[in-house]
Amino acid sequence: MLDIIGGFETLFSNPSALGFVFLAAFVGIVVGALPGLTASAAIAMLLPLSFHLGPLSALAFLYVIGKSGRYGGSIAAILFNTPGTAASAATMQDGYPMTQQGKAGKALKTATLASIVGDYIGEIILIFGAVSIAVYTSRFGPAEYFAIYFMAFVVIGSVVGKSVVKGILSTLLGAIVGLIGLDTITAEPRMTMGIAELEDGLALVPLLIGVFVVSEIIVQAERAAKQGLEESYKNRSDEPDDNRMTWDEFKRCVPLMFRSSLVGSFIGMMPGLGSSVACFVAYGEEKRRSKISDKWGTGIVEGIAAPESANNAVSGPSMIPLLTLGVPGSTVAAILIGVFLIHGIQVGPTLFTNPDSRELIFALFACGLLGIAAYGIIGYFGGPAIGRIIAYMPARLIYPFIFLTAIAASYSSRASVLDILIALIFGVIGYIMRRTDFSTAAFVIAFVLIEGAEEAFRQSLLLSNDGLLIFVKEPVSLAFLLLGAGVLVFRTISVLRSGKKSETTTEAATSS
Amino acid sequence: MKFHKTLTAIGALALTTALGSFAAQADYPEKPIKIYVGFSAGGGTDTTARAFASFLHESEGMNGMPAVVVNKPGGTGMIAAKIVKESRPDGYTLYMINSGTFSITDMKSFGKAPVKPLEDFQIIGCMSQLVTALQVPISSPIKSADDFAKWAKDNNGKIKWGNSGRGSMHTLAGMLFLKRMGIQSQDIPFKGGSGARNALAAEKVDFAFNGIHMAAGFESKIRVLGVTSSERDKVHPDVPTLGEAKMPNLGIVGPMCLWGSKDLPAEAVTKLGAAIKHVAGLKGYARLMKKQGLLAIHRSAEEGTAATKKLYTELRPVVEEVFAKK
């Protein structure tokens, strides 16, 4: 507690750092909201600038951009159905339908509140738990990580969609696509068709854009060809309740935001899992819990609150593996490692024991706390203004614009023309999947998880002297595996039971 | 009159063109230089390139021209290398990578890599180097390189060690070392140096071959037993070479070098070479590098090329064994 007060002292005696916190809050929202720019691309671009700043200003600037950028991504997701960052891919599921119903203002305010709640919970866990959590997780090896990945795969079960078979097929397809690239163990190329660029695997951003954005544009174009584009943006509601979150909705969302924040925080602590996994897991889990799970995806505030709390809750805890193990938990964290090193801060176990770096780190946490408030205020009052401008734009202008920004976003993450092609190919694949009721969410999550899961599994087997038994011998790994298996059994039973009850509920239950 | 005007115009044009090309040669560099990095921003190669680039314009022969770092990740650096190979060899498009990664990526492709380091490119000069170190968890009973030799013989065949991926120089140097020692072992590849360090600090493996800079900040968890180079690392002068401990002396290091097309103008090579020597000797550059646990060291084009050739001859048999020819 004293440390964080000391952190604020350091921060407030450093006007330059203070200024950069506010600048970062603003810049992050803008780059996050522009579908062509992701927070990590912006941080990479601004990295050289940080050479010339003091360590606290540089770190605060980039750290807060990471936070406000994740939040800003929700604006693009809600208004344009384009994930401004990979973290907001799940927000589109309900955010965009709300915009179509003229409730963009409500959606944006929900996203802002949920992001603030998630971010604060994550940051508090980071401040008070970093050291003790790190002591615990630093003992984790491949077997433990595999068990955690296994748990995450089980949770995908909650977003598979109506047909279990199609859900499993979507997951398998995502896994196969995710395995393109260098084999993590043998370092030999796999399914790369001799294309050197594919050796690093498919990048997440173009894939997401293809599956979610390009496919949506095809759907809209097809509808336009049939009946003329409905000018959905025009019917912006002037009802005050459609432009804000009502007290009733807020009360409904509070427990859900807390749960999702904890989910996000937990995922953030695991190196390799990031915001993009957290948002889907929270969305899936809350959808499963919900009494009105069939309404999810049609434009309800819960569908925004859950993923937005979760993806911002990742921000703080993802610093734990970064600071204490030197293992980045997200793209933003990977770039931050470089910044730490440039400024001579050695990440690792000594970080919290060295008084100088300890003071700096707590000042950085103070920057985080202040930055969340800053982007919250800017977003809460400024976001709907952007929404209002968009609302008066006709759809025939919106979709070409979305298409252009989608192409730009695919290109910008790695400056790669191949990535544009990937976005277009997966646009067609995503379109076919949607038309045939395959689960695009399960596809994407499997894509994200498979690489780490495979790596951890094969490393465990190499480490083990008695094959698969290694997963049972490590207590942490055994606990997670049992938990995952338990959830699986429980869910199967509940699906079977509701299947007996009546035909109508079957659909709702299996879709959960 | 008209004719005269035209003639003067042509003459003037010819003169300016001639002057222009003359000026371009005499005044290299006359515009900013692009340094391609084949990895994402924030990584080891990138931070070295940025530290180097931020001092380059201060060097006398550089006419105050800045250097810009361009990140083009992919194919273990080969995507960026290919861009440099295909651009004009005028000295304005250069490439930075450590020889270890570059030569191994070439060797393990068995002729399929788009760029052959020592045939298509030349080393202009080197400003840092990667040093491989044998490391154990702090709780390990192995306290020194001598202990290691004894322990390895007693446990031959039961040993498990971690590394940063099979395509990494540190891994292949480790494999070569164990082979010379006659030790049978199982290696467990992790993704990158930090993944390998994590597993070592968690005591999941017996030891690891990893970059010596990866141990910085982890002194409470990791003990460094020795390095595979012939000389001690100047940032970690207390760590002996494995050769000193009467174990195989591999003499393997990966110099971090600035590369360019083999057809670069001689003037550009000379001026850049001098600039590298200048920057590598600057205190500010050394300080930036040391903060990352890296060494600021100057190696001339000849020394860098010799070290790279050594990597090829020493590591090729190991590469061929690990990545069996297809």
mmCIF file of C-alpha atoms in Angstrom, chain A residues 24 41 67 194 269 281 286 314 378 439 463 484:
data_model
loop_
_atom_site.group_PDB
_atom_site.id
_atom_site.type_symbol
_atom_site.label_atom_id
_atom_site.label_comp_id
_atom_site.label_asym_id
_atom_site.label_seq_id
_atom_site.Cartn_x
_atom_site.Cartn_y
_atom_site.Cartn_z
ATOM 1 C CA ALA A 24 -1.440 8.267 -24.041
ATOM 2 C CA ALA A 41 1.312 -1.298 -34.044
ATOM 3 C CA LYS A 67 -4.832 0.100 -21.921
ATOM 4 C CA GLY A 194 7.280 -23.219 -49.372
ATOM 5 C CA MET A 269 -1.275 -13.922 -15.775
ATOM 6 C CA VAL A 281 -13.715 -16.957 -22.764
ATOM 7 C CA GLU A 286 -21.315 -15.519 -19.330
ATOM 8 C CA VAL A 314 -5.832 -8.608 -18.927
ATOM 9 C CA ILE A 378 -12.492 10.879 -22.449
ATOM 10 C CA SER A 439 -18.865 -21.487 -35.299
ATOM 11 C CA LEU A 463 10.516 -33.993 -20.145
ATOM 12 C CA GLY A 484 -11.700 -29.224 -17.063
#
